[in-house]
Tab-separated table of C-alpha atoms and ligand atoms in Angstrom:
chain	number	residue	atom	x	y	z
A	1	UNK	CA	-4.029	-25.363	6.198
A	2	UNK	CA	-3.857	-22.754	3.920
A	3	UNK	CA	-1.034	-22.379	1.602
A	4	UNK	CA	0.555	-19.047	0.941
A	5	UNK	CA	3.397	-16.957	-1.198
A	6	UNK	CA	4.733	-13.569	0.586
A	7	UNK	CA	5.976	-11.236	-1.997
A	8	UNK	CA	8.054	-8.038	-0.622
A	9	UNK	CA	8.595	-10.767	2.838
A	10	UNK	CA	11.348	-8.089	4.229
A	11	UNK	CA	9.607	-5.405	4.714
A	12	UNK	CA	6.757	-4.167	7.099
A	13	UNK	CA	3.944	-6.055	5.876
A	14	UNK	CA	6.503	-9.207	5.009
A	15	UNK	CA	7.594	-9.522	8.695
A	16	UNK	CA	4.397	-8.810	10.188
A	17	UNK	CA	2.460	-11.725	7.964
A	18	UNK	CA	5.265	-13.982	8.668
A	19	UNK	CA	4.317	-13.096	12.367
A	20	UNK	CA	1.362	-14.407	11.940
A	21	UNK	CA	2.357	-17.635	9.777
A	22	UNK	CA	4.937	-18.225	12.707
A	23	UNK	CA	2.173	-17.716	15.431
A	24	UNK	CA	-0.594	-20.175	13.192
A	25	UNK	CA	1.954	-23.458	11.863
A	26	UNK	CA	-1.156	-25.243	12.106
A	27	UNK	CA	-3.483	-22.725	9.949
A	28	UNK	CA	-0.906	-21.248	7.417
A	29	UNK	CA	2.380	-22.578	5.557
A	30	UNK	CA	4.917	-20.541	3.224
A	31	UNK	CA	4.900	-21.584	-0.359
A	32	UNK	CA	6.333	-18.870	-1.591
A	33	UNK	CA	9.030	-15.709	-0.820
A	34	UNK	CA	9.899	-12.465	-2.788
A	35	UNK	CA	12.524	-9.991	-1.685
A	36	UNK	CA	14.339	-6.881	-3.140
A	37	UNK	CA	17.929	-6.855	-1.589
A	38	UNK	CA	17.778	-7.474	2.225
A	39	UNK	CA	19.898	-11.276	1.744
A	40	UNK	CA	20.774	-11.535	5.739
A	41	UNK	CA	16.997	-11.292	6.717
A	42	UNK	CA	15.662	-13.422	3.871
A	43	UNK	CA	18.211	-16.133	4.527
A	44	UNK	CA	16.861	-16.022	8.112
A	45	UNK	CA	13.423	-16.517	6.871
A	46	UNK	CA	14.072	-19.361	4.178
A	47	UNK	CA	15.839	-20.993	7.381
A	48	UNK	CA	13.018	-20.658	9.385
A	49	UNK	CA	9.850	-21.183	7.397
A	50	UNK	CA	11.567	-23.477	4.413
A	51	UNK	CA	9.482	-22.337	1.303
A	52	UNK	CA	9.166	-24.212	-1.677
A	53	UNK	CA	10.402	-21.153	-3.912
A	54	UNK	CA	12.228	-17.820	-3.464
A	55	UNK	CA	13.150	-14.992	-5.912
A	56	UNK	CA	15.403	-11.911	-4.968
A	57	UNK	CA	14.729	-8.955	-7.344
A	58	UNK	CA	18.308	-7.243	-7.347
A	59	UNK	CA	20.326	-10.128	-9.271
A	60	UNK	CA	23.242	-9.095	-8.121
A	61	UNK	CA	22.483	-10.567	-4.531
A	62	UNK	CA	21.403	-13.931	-5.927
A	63	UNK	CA	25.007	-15.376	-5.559
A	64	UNK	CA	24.791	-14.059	-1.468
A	65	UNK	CA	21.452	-15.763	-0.892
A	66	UNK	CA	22.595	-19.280	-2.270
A	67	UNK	CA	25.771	-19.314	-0.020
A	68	UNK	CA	23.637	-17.649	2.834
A	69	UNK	CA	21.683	-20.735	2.062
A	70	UNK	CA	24.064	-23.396	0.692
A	71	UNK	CA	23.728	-25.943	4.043
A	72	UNK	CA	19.948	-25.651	4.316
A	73	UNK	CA	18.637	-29.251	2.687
A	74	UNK	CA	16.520	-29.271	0.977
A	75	UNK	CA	17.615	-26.528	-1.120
A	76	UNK	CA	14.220	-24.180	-2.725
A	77	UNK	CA	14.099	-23.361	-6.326
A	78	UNK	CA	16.395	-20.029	-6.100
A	79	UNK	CA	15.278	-16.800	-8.806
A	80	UNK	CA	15.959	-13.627	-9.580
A	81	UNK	CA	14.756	-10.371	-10.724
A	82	UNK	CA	11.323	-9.089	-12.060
A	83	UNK	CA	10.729	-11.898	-13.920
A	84	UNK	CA	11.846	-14.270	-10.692
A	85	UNK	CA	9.634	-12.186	-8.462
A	86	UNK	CA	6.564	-12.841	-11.526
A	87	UNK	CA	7.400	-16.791	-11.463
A	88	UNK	CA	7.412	-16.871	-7.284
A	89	UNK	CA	3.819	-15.257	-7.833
A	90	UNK	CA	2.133	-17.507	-9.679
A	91	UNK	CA	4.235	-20.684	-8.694
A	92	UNK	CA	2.457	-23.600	-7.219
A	93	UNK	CA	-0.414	-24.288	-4.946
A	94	UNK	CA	-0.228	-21.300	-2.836
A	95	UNK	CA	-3.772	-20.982	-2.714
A	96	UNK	CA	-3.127	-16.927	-1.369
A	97	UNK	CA	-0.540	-14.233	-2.624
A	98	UNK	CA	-0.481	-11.345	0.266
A	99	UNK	CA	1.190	-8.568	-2.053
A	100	UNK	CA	4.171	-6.590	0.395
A	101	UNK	CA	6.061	-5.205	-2.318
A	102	UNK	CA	6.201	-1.570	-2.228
A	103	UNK	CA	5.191	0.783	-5.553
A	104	UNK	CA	3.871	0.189	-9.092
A	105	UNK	CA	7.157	-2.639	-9.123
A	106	UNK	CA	3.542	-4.624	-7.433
A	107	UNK	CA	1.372	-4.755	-10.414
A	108	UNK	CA	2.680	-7.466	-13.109
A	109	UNK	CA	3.273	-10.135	-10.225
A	110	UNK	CA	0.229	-9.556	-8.919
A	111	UNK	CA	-1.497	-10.131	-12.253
A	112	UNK	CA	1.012	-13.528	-12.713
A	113	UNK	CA	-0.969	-14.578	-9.413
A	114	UNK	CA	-4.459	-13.281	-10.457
A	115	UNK	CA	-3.779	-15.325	-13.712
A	116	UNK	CA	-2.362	-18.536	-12.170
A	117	UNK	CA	-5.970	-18.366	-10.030
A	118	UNK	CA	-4.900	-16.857	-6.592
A	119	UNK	CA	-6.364	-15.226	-3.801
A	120	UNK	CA	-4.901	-11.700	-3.395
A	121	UNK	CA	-4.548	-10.309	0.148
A	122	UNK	CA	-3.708	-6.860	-1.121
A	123	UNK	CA	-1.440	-4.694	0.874
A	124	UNK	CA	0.286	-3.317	-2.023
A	125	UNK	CA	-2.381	-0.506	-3.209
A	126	UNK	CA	-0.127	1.117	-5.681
A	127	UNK	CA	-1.317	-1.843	-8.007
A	128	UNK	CA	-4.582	-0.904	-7.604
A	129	UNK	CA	-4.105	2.252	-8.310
A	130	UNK	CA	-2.262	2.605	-11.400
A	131	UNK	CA	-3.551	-0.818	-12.281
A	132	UNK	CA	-7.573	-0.590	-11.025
A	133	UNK	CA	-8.542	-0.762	-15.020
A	134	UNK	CA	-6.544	-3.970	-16.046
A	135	UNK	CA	-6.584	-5.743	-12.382
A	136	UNK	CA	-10.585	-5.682	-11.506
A	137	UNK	CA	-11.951	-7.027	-14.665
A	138	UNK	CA	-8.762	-9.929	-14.360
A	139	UNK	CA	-9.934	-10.603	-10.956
A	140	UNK	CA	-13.551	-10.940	-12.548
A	141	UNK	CA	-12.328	-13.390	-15.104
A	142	UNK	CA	-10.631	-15.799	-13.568
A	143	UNK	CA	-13.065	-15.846	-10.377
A	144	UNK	CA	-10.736	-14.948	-7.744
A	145	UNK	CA	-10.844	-13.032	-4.604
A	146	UNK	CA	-9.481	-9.622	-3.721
A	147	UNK	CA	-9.259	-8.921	-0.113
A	148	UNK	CA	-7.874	-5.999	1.152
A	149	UNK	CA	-5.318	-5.967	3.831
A	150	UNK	CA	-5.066	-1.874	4.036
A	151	UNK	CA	-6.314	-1.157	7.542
A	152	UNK	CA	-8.661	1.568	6.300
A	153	UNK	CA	-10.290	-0.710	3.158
A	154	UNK	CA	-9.924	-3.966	5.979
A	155	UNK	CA	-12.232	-1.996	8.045
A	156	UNK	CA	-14.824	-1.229	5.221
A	157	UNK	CA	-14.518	-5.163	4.207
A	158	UNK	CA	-15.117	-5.863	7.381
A	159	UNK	CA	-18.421	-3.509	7.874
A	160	UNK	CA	-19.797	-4.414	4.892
A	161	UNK	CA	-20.157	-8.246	5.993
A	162	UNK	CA	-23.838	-8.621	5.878
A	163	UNK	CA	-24.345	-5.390	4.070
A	164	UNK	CA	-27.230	-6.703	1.236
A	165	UNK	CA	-25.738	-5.053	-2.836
A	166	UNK	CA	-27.252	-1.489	-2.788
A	167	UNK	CA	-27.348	-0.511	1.034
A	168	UNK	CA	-24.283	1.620	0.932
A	169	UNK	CA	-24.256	4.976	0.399
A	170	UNK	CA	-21.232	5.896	1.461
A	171	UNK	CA	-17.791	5.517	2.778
A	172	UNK	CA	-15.910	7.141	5.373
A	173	UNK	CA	-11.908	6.590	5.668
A	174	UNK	CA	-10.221	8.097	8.311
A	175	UNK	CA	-6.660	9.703	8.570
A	176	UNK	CA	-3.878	10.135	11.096
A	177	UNK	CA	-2.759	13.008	9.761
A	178	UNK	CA	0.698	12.269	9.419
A	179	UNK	CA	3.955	13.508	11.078
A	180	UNK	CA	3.404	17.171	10.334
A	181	UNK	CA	-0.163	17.305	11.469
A	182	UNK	CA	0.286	19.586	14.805
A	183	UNK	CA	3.084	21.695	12.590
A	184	UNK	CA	1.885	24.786	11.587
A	185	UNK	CA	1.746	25.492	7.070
A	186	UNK	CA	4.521	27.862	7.168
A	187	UNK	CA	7.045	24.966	8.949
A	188	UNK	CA	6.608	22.500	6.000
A	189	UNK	CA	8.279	24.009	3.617
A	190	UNK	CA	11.439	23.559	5.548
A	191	UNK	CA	10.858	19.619	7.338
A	192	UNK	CA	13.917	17.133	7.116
A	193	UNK	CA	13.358	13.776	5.371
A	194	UNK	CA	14.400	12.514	9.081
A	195	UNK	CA	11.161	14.470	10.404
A	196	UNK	CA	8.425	13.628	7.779
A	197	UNK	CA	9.845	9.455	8.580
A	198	UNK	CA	8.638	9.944	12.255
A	199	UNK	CA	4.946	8.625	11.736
A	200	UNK	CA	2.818	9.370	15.510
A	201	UNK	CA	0.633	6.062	15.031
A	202	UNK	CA	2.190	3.404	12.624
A	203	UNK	CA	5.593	1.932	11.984
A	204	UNK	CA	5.841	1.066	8.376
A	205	UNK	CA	8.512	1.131	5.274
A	206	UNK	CA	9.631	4.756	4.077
A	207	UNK	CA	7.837	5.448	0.777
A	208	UNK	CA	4.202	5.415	2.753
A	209	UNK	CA	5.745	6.799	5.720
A	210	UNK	CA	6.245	9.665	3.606
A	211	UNK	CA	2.833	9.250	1.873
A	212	UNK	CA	0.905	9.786	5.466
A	213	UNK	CA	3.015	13.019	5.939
A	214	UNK	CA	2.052	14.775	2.652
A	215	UNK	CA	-1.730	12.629	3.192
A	216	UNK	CA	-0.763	11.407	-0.598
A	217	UNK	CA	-1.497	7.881	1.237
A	218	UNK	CA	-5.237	8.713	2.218
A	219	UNK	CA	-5.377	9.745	-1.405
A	220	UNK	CA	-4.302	7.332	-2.599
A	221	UNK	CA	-6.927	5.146	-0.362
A	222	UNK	CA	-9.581	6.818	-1.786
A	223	UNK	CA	-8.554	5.900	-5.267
A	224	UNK	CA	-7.912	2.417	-4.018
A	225	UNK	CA	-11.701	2.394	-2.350
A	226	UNK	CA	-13.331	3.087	-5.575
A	227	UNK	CA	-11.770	0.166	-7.583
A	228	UNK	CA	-12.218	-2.247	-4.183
A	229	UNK	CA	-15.843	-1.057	-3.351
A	230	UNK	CA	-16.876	0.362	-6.833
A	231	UNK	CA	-18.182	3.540	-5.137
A	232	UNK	CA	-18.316	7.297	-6.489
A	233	UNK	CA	-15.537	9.145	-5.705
A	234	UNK	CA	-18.489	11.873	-4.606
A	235	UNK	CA	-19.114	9.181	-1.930
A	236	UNK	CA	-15.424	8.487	-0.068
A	237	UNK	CA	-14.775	11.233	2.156
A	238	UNK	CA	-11.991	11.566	4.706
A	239	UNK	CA	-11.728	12.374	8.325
A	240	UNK	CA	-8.884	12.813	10.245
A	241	UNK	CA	-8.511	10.850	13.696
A	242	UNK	CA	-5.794	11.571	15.329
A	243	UNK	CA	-5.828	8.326	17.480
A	244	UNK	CA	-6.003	5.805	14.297
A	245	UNK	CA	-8.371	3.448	17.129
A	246	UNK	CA	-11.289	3.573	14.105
A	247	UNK	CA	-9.766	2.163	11.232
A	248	UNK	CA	-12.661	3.264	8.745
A	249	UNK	CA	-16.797	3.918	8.490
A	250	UNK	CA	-19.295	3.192	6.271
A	251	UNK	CA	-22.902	5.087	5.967
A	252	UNK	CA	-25.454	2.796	5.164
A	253	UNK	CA	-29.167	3.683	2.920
A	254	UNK	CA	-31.021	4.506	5.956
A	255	UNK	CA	-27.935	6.513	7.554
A	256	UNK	CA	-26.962	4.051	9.635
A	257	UNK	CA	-22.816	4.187	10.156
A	258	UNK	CA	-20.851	1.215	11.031
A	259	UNK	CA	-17.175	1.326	12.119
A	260	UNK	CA	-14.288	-1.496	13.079
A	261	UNK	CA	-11.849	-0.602	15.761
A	262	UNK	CA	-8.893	-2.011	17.028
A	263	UNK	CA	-5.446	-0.938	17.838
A	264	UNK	CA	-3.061	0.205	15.283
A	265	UNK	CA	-1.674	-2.573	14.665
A	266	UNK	CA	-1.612	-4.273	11.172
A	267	UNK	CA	-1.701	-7.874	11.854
A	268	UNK	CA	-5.349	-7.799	12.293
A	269	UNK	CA	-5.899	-6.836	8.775
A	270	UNK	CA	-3.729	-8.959	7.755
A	271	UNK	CA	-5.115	-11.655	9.306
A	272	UNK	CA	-8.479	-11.523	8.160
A	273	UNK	CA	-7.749	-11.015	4.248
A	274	UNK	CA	-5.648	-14.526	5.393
A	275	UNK	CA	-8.725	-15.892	7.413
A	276	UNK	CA	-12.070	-14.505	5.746
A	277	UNK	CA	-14.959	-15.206	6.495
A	278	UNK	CA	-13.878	-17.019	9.018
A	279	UNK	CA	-12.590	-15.172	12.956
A	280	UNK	CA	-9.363	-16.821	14.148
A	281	UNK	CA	-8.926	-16.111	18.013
A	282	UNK	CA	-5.711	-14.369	19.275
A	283	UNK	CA	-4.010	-13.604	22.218
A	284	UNK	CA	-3.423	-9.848	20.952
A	285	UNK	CA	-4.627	-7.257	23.457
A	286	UNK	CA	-7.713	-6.452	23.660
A	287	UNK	CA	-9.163	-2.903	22.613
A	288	UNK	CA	-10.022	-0.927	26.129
A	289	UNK	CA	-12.079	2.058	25.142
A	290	UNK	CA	-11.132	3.654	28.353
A	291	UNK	CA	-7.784	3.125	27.778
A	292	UNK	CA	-7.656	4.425	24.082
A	293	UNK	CA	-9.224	7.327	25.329
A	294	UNK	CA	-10.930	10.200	23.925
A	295	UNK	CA	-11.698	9.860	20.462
A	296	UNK	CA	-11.618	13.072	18.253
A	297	UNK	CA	-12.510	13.831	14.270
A	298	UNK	CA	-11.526	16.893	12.317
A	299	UNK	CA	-11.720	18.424	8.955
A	300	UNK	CA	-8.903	17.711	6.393
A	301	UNK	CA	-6.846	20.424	5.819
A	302	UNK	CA	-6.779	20.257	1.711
A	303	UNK	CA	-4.559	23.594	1.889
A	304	UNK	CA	-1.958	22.475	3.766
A	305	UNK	CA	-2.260	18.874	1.700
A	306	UNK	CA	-2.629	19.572	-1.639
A	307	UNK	CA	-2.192	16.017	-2.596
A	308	UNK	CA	-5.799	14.497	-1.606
A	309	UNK	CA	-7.255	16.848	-4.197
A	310	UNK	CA	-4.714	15.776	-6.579
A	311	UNK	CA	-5.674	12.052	-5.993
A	312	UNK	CA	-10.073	12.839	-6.153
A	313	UNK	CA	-8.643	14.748	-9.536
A	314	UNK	CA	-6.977	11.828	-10.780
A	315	UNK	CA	-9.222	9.252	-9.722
A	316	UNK	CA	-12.245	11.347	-11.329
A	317	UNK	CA	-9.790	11.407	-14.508
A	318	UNK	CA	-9.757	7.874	-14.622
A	319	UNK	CA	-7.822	5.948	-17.397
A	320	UNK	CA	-4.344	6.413	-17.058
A	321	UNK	CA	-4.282	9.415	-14.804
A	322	UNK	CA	-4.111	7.308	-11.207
A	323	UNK	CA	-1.135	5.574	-12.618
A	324	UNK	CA	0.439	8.864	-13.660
A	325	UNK	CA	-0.612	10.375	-10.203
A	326	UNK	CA	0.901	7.149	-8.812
A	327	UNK	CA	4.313	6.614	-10.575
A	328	UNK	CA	5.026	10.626	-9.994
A	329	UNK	CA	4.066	10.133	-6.330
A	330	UNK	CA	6.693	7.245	-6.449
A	331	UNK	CA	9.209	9.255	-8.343
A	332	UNK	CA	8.349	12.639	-6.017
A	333	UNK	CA	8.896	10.854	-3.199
A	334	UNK	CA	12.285	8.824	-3.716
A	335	UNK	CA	13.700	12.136	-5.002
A	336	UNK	CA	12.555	13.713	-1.224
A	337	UNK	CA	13.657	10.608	0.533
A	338	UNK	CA	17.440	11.338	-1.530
A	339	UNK	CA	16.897	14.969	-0.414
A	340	UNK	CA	17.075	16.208	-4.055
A	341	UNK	CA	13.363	18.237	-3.590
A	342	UNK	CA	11.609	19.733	-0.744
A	343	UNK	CA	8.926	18.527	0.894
A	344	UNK	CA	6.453	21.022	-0.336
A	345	UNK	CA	7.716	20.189	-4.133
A	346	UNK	CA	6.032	16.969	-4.045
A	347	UNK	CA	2.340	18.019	-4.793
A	348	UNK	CA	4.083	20.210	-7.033
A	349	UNK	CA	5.711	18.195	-9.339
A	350	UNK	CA	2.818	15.556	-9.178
A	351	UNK	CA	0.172	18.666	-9.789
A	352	UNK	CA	2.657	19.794	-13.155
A	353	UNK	CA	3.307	15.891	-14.405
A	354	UNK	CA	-0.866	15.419	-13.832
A	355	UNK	CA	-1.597	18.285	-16.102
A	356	UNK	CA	0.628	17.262	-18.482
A	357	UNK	CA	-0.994	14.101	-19.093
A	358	UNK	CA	-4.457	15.334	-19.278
A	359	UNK	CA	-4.444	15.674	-22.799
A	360	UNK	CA	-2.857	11.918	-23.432
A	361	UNK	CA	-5.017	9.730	-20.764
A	362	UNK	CA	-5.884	7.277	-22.361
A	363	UNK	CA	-9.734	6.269	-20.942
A	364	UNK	CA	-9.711	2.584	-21.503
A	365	UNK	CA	-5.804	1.637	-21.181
A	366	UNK	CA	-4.721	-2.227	-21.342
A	367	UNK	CA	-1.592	-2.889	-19.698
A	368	UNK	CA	0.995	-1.990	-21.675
A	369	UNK	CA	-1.101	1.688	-21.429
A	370	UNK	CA	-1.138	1.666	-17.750
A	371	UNK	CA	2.989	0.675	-18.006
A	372	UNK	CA	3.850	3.490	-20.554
A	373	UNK	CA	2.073	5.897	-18.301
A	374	UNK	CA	4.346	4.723	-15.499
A	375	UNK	CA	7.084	5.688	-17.324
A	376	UNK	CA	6.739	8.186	-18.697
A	377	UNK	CA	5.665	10.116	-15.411
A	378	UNK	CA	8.763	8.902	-13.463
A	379	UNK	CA	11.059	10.587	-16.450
A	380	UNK	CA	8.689	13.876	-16.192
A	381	UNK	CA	9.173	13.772	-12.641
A	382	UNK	CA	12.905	13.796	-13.409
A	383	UNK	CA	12.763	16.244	-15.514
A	384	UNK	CA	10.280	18.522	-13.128
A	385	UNK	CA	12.641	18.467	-10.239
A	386	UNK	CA	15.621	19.343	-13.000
A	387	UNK	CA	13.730	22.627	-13.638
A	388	UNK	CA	13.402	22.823	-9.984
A	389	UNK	CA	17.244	22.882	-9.531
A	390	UNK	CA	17.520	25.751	-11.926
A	391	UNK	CA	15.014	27.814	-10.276
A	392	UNK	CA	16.776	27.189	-7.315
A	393	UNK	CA	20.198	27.876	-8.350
A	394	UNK	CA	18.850	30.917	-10.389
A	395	UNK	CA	17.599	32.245	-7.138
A	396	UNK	CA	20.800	31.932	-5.806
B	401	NAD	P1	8.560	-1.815	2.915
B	401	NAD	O1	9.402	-0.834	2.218
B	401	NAD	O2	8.737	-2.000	4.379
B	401	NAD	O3	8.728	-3.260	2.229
B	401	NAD	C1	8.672	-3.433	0.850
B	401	NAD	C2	9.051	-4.852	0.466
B	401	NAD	O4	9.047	-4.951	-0.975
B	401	NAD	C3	10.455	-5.262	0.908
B	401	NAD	O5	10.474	-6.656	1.142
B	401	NAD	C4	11.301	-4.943	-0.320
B	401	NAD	O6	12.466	-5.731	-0.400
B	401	NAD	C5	10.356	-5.308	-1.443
B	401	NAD	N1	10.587	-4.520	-2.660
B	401	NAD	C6	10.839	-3.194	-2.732
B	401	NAD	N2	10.962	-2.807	-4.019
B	401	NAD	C7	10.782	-3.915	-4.761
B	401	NAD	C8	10.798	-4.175	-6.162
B	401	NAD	N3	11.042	-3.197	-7.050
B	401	NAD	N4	10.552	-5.423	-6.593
B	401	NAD	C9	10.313	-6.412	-5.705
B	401	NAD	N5	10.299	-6.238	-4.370
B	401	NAD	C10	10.536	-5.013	-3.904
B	401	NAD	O7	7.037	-1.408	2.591
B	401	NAD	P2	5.739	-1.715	3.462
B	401	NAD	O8	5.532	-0.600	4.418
B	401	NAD	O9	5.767	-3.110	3.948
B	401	NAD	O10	4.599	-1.542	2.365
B	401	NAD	C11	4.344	-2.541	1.397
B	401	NAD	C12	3.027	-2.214	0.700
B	401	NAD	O11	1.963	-2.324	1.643
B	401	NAD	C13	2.952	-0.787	0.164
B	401	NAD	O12	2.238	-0.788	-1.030
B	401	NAD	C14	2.185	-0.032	1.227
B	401	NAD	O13	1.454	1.049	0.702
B	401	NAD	C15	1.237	-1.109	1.721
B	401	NAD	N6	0.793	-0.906	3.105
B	401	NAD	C16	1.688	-0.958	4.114
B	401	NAD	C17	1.284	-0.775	5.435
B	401	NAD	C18	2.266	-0.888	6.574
B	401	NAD	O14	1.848	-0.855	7.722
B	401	NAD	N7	3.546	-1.037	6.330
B	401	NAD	C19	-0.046	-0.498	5.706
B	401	NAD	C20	-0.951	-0.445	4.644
B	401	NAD	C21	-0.516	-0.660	3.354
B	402	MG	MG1	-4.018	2.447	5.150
């Protein structure tokens, strides 16, 4: 029985791990639940899989969840905010921490959890991103395990089982291509928030919804393959596969390529950062090649999606530049999802706030490094998309 704590348990990764904790009561047990606001549904989940502890990060809902929860006996240990969400993360003897929260708001729980000795199923790769430099050599220290639960960085995991240290050459993550990948260049500049949320393979939460339709997300991969698999960024390349049936390659030494498939469907990676090494059997259909179909590979499109080069740029940057990359992606993209920028002013304001920072990164940040740079490119994002306004109304 394997003990774990859910942070971010509302949202697409929360409810589809809880899936699988409802579907295994014999392999897995809740020790632990983080939410942001969503009091109805994480009532309904305290009531149903009775953890131990439970923090709600808006603290004005706190009052809601304890009458929501006033009848159930016995009662868990009720928090809130950051530092509620830090003490769910590293409380107890969850043995795992599978990281659902969305954004950079990831990192300092997920450190709590590295510290307090925990395995980290890792869904939340903005941590990784901004936080790659503090977060590895933590993981190192205290002698814990990182497993990914990304479908993409699952599938590499997965290949690399039985891979010997020095047989990979190189790694090969495949893309979707996002809502706007049969739309012609000259229609993006005028796509509807509602549009760029309609995602062909995957249903997930908004902010990487949005992230597949600009391909900031398979940027963002790449950065999050180096710090996972320590490779080159000369060595991650991306293909685009429209059918998301092969999840991710690898090339070995002697150019042998290895591949997982499986459905899109994100319980399987899910389950295996839960289950490694070991294969738990499931009732889930089964992949039918002949059913899937055809399966077809093309070129990314780097001029229609200017934000993949952005992320290689970054990641080659190192230092503080993925968390700037990051925290304006975050910024950029809650500013689209409020319909205060376009869609094509994204990689624009993420491009500007990039450059900007170039002379400042800092090449060996410690934490409080990596969270300055977060801030600071949120409040240049602000202050981008300000400029933007002008230009707009000075068109006008
Ligand atoms: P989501 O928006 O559906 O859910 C996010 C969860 O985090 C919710 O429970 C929300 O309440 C909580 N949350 C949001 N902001 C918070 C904050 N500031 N502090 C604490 N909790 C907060 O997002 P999602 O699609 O489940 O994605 C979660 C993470 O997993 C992201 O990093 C995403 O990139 C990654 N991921 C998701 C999928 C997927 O299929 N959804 C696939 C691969 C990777
Ligand atoms: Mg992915």
């Amino acid at each position: 029985m394997k003990a774990i704590t859910l942070l971010g348990s509302t949202g697409s990764i929360g409810t589809q791990t809880l899936d699988i904790v409802a579907q295994y009561p014999d392999r897995f047990r809740i020790v632990g639940l983080t939410a942001g606001r969503n009091v109805t549904l994480l009532a309904q989940q305290i009531r149903q899989f009775r953890p131990e502890i439970v923090a709600i990060c808006n603290e004005d809902k706190l009052q809601e969840l304890r009458e929501a929860i006033a009848d159930i006996d016995p009662q868990p240990i009720l928090l809130a905010g950051e530092t509620g969400v830090v003490e769910v993360a590293k409380y107890g003897d969850a043995q795992a921490v599978v990281t659902g929260i969305v954004g950079c708001a990831g990192l300092l729980p997920t450190i709590a959890a590295i510290e307090a000795g925990k395995e980290i199923a890792l869904a939340n790769k903005e941590t990784l991103i901004a936080g790659g430099p503090v977060v590895n050599p933590l993981v190192e220290k205290h002698g814990v395990k990182l497993l990914p639960a990304d479908s993409e960085h699952s599938a590499i995991f997965q290949c690399l089982q039985g891979v010997p240290a020095g047989g990979l050459r190189r790694i090969i993550l495949t893309a979707s291509g996002g809502a706007f990948r049969d739309l012609p260049v000259e229609k993006l500049a005028s796509v509807k928030v509602a549009d760029a949320l309609k995602h062909p393979n995957w249903s997930m939460g908004q902010k990487i919804t949005i992230d597949s339709a600009t391909l900031m997300n398979k940027g963002l991969e790449v950065i999050e393959a180096h710090y996972l698999f320590g490779m080159d960024y000369d060595d991650i390349d991306i293909v685009i596969h429209p059918q998301s049936i092969i999840h991710s390659l690898i090339e070995l030494q002697d150019t042998s390529v290895l591949a997982q498939l499986g459905w899109p469907d994100m319980r399987l990676p899910l389950l295996y950062a839960l289950s490694w090494p070991e294969r738990i059997p499931t009732s889930w259909e089964r992949l039918n090649l002949v059913k899937s179909g055809d399966l077809t590979f093309r070129e990314p499109d780097h001029q229609k999606y200017p934000c993949m080069n952005l992320a290689y740029a970054a990641g080659r940057a190192g230092g503080s530049m993925p968390a700037v990359l990051n925290a304006a992606n975050e910024q950029a993209v809650a500013l689209f999802l409020e319909e205060k920028i376009q869609f094509l002013d994204i990689p624009k304001v993420i491009e500007k706030v990039c450059d900007k920072h170039q002379k400042d990164n800092c090449q060996i940040p410690a934490l409080e490094d990596i969270l300055a740079a977060d801030k600071w490119a949120r409040q240049e994002v602000l202050t981008a998309s300000k400029e933007l306004d002008d230009r707009i109304l000075s068109v006008r």
